Coordinates of C-alpha atoms in Angstrom, one line a residue:
M1 CA -30.1 13.5 22.2
A2 CA -29.4 16.2 24.7
A3 CA -28.1 19.5 23.6
A4 CA -24.7 18.7 25.2
A5 CA -24.4 15.8 22.9
G6 CA -24.4 17.8 19.7
S7 CA -20.7 18.9 19.6
A8 CA -18.6 17.1 17.0
A9 CA -15.5 18.0 19.0
K10 CA -16.9 16.4 22.1
I11 CA -17.9 13.2 20.2
R12 CA -14.4 13.0 18.8
A13 CA -12.9 13.5 22.3
L14 CA -15.2 10.8 23.7
R15 CA -14.3 8.4 21.0
E16 CA -10.6 9.0 21.4
S17 CA -10.8 8.4 25.2
R18 CA -12.9 5.2 24.6
T19 CA -15.8 6.8 26.6
L20 CA -18.3 7.3 23.7
N21 CA -21.5 5.5 24.5
P22 CA -22.2 3.1 21.6
R23 CA -25.9 3.3 22.2
P24 CA -26.9 6.8 23.4
E25 CA -30.4 6.3 22.1
A26 CA -30.9 3.6 24.8
V27 CA -30.6 6.2 27.6
V28 CA -34.2 7.0 28.3
D29 CA -34.0 8.1 31.9
E30 CA -36.3 11.2 32.1
A31 CA -34.1 13.2 34.5
F32 CA -31.0 12.4 32.5
T33 CA -32.4 13.3 29.0
A34 CA -34.1 16.5 30.3
S35 CA -30.8 17.9 31.5
S36 CA -28.7 20.0 29.2
F37 CA -25.6 19.1 31.4
L38 CA -26.0 15.4 31.2
D39 CA -25.0 13.7 28.0
P40 CA -26.1 10.3 26.9
C41 CA -23.0 10.1 24.6
D42 CA -20.7 10.2 27.6
L43 CA -20.5 6.6 28.8
V44 CA -18.8 7.4 32.1
Q45 CA -21.5 9.9 33.0
V46 CA -24.2 7.5 32.0
K47 CA -22.8 4.7 34.2
Y48 CA -22.2 7.0 37.1
E49 CA -25.7 8.5 37.0
M50 CA -27.2 5.1 36.7
V51 CA -25.5 4.0 40.0
R52 CA -26.3 7.3 41.6
R53 CA -30.0 7.0 40.6
V54 CA -30.1 3.6 42.4
R55 CA -28.1 4.6 45.5
V56 CA -29.3 8.2 46.1
D57 CA -32.7 8.3 44.4
K58 CA -33.6 4.8 45.5
V59 CA -34.8 3.7 42.0
P60 CA -35.0 -0.1 41.7
V61 CA -32.0 -1.6 40.0
A62 CA -33.9 -3.2 37.1
R63 CA -35.7 0.0 36.3
A64 CA -32.6 2.2 36.5
A65 CA -30.5 -0.3 34.4
A66 CA -33.2 -0.4 31.7
A67 CA -33.5 3.4 31.7
F68 CA -29.8 3.8 31.1
G69 CA -29.5 1.1 28.5
F70 CA -28.0 -1.7 30.6
C71 CA -29.1 -5.0 32.1
R72 CA -29.1 -5.7 35.8
Q73 CA -26.0 -7.8 35.7
S74 CA -24.1 -4.9 34.0
F75 CA -25.4 -2.5 36.7
Y76 CA -23.8 -4.7 39.5
A77 CA -20.5 -4.9 37.6
I78 CA -20.5 -1.1 37.0
A79 CA -21.4 -0.4 40.7
A80 CA -18.6 -2.8 41.8
A81 CA -16.1 -1.1 39.5
L82 CA -17.1 2.3 40.8
D83 CA -16.7 1.2 44.4
A84 CA -13.3 -0.3 43.7
G85 CA -11.8 2.4 41.6
G86 CA -13.9 5.5 41.6
P87 CA -15.2 7.2 38.4
A88 CA -11.9 6.4 36.6
A89 CA -12.8 2.7 36.8
L90 CA -15.9 3.4 34.6
V91 CA -13.7 4.1 31.6
P92 CA -13.5 0.9 29.5
G93 CA -10.1 -0.7 29.3
K94 CA -8.1 -0.9 26.2
P95 CA -9.2 -3.7 23.8
G96 CA -6.8 -6.5 22.8
P97 CA -4.4 -8.7 24.7
K98 CA -3.2 -7.4 28.0
G99 CA 0.1 -9.1 28.0
P100 CA 2.2 -11.7 26.2
R101 CA 0.4 -14.9 25.3
K102 CA 3.3 -16.8 23.8
L103 CA 6.5 -15.2 25.1
I104 CA 5.6 -15.7 28.8
Q105 CA 8.2 -15.8 31.6
P106 CA 9.3 -19.5 31.2
V107 CA 9.7 -19.1 27.4
M108 CA 11.8 -16.0 27.9
E109 CA 13.9 -17.6 30.5
H110 CA 14.6 -20.5 28.1
I111 CA 15.5 -18.0 25.3
E112 CA 17.9 -16.2 27.7
A113 CA 19.5 -19.5 28.8
L114 CA 20.0 -20.4 25.1
L115 CA 21.6 -17.0 24.5
Q116 CA 23.9 -17.4 27.5
A117 CA 25.1 -20.7 26.2
D118 CA 25.5 -19.4 22.7
P119 CA 25.4 -15.6 22.3
G120 CA 25.7 -15.9 18.5
L121 CA 22.2 -17.5 18.2
K122 CA 19.9 -15.5 15.9
A123 CA 16.1 -15.0 16.3
P124 CA 15.1 -17.7 13.7
A125 CA 17.1 -20.3 15.6
L126 CA 15.6 -19.2 18.9
A127 CA 12.1 -19.4 17.4
A128 CA 12.8 -22.9 16.3
A129 CA 14.1 -23.8 19.8
V130 CA 10.9 -22.4 21.4
A131 CA 8.7 -24.3 19.0
E132 CA 10.6 -27.5 19.8
E133 CA 10.7 -27.0 23.6
F134 CA 7.2 -25.5 24.2
G135 CA 5.3 -26.4 21.0
V136 CA 4.6 -22.7 20.4
Q137 CA 5.2 -20.9 17.1
V138 CA 6.7 -17.5 17.6
H139 CA 7.8 -15.1 14.9
P140 CA 11.5 -14.3 15.1
R141 CA 10.8 -10.6 15.1
S142 CA 8.6 -11.1 18.2
I143 CA 11.5 -12.6 20.0
E144 CA 13.8 -9.7 19.0
R145 CA 11.3 -7.2 20.3
A146 CA 10.8 -9.1 23.6
L147 CA 14.5 -9.3 24.1
A148 CA 14.9 -5.6 23.4
R149 CA 12.1 -4.8 25.9
R150 CA 13.8 -6.9 28.6
R151 CA 17.2 -5.3 27.9
E152 CA 15.5 -1.9 28.1
G153 CA 13.9 -2.7 31.4
R154 CA 17.2 -3.9 32.9
S155 CA 19.0 -0.8 31.8
Q156 CA 16.4 1.4 33.4
E157 CA 16.8 -0.6 36.7
E158 CA 20.5 -0.1 36.5
E159 CA 20.1 3.7 36.1
I160 CA 17.8 3.8 39.2
G161 CA 20.2 1.8 41.2
P162 CA 19.6 -0.9 43.8
R163 CA 16.5 -0.5 46.0
S164 CA 16.9 -0.3 49.8

């Protein structure tokens, strides 16, 4: 591992930003590993240098990808991300769901319609109504949180005022 990779604080910072390379030992590019500036633990730097090596140094894609611990298919995906969003696009996205899977727009509209018809309905009754209407089991607390988020969003829109 390069000298730059030795700092425990840097490793911790890379891990917290989700940019710690899970396989720094797979980076065997000679120019990369010989440099004290370049760090095989820094995933964004590894990806950027791999693309640069192909585009600037004219190294074949298969050879560059292997030297940086990736396959050809990954190289093309990384290069496309770099082209589309710059270096920031090389940071891996947050793991986990990216949005609601059960309380999607039609379900929330149904819940709000039920609440308009009967404001006294509680979350367990709403969950039962969702299960009956959509065949989806939703925890009552999830409904409460979703309704709170929607109310919060509306109150922020009201503070901003109408858009012209």
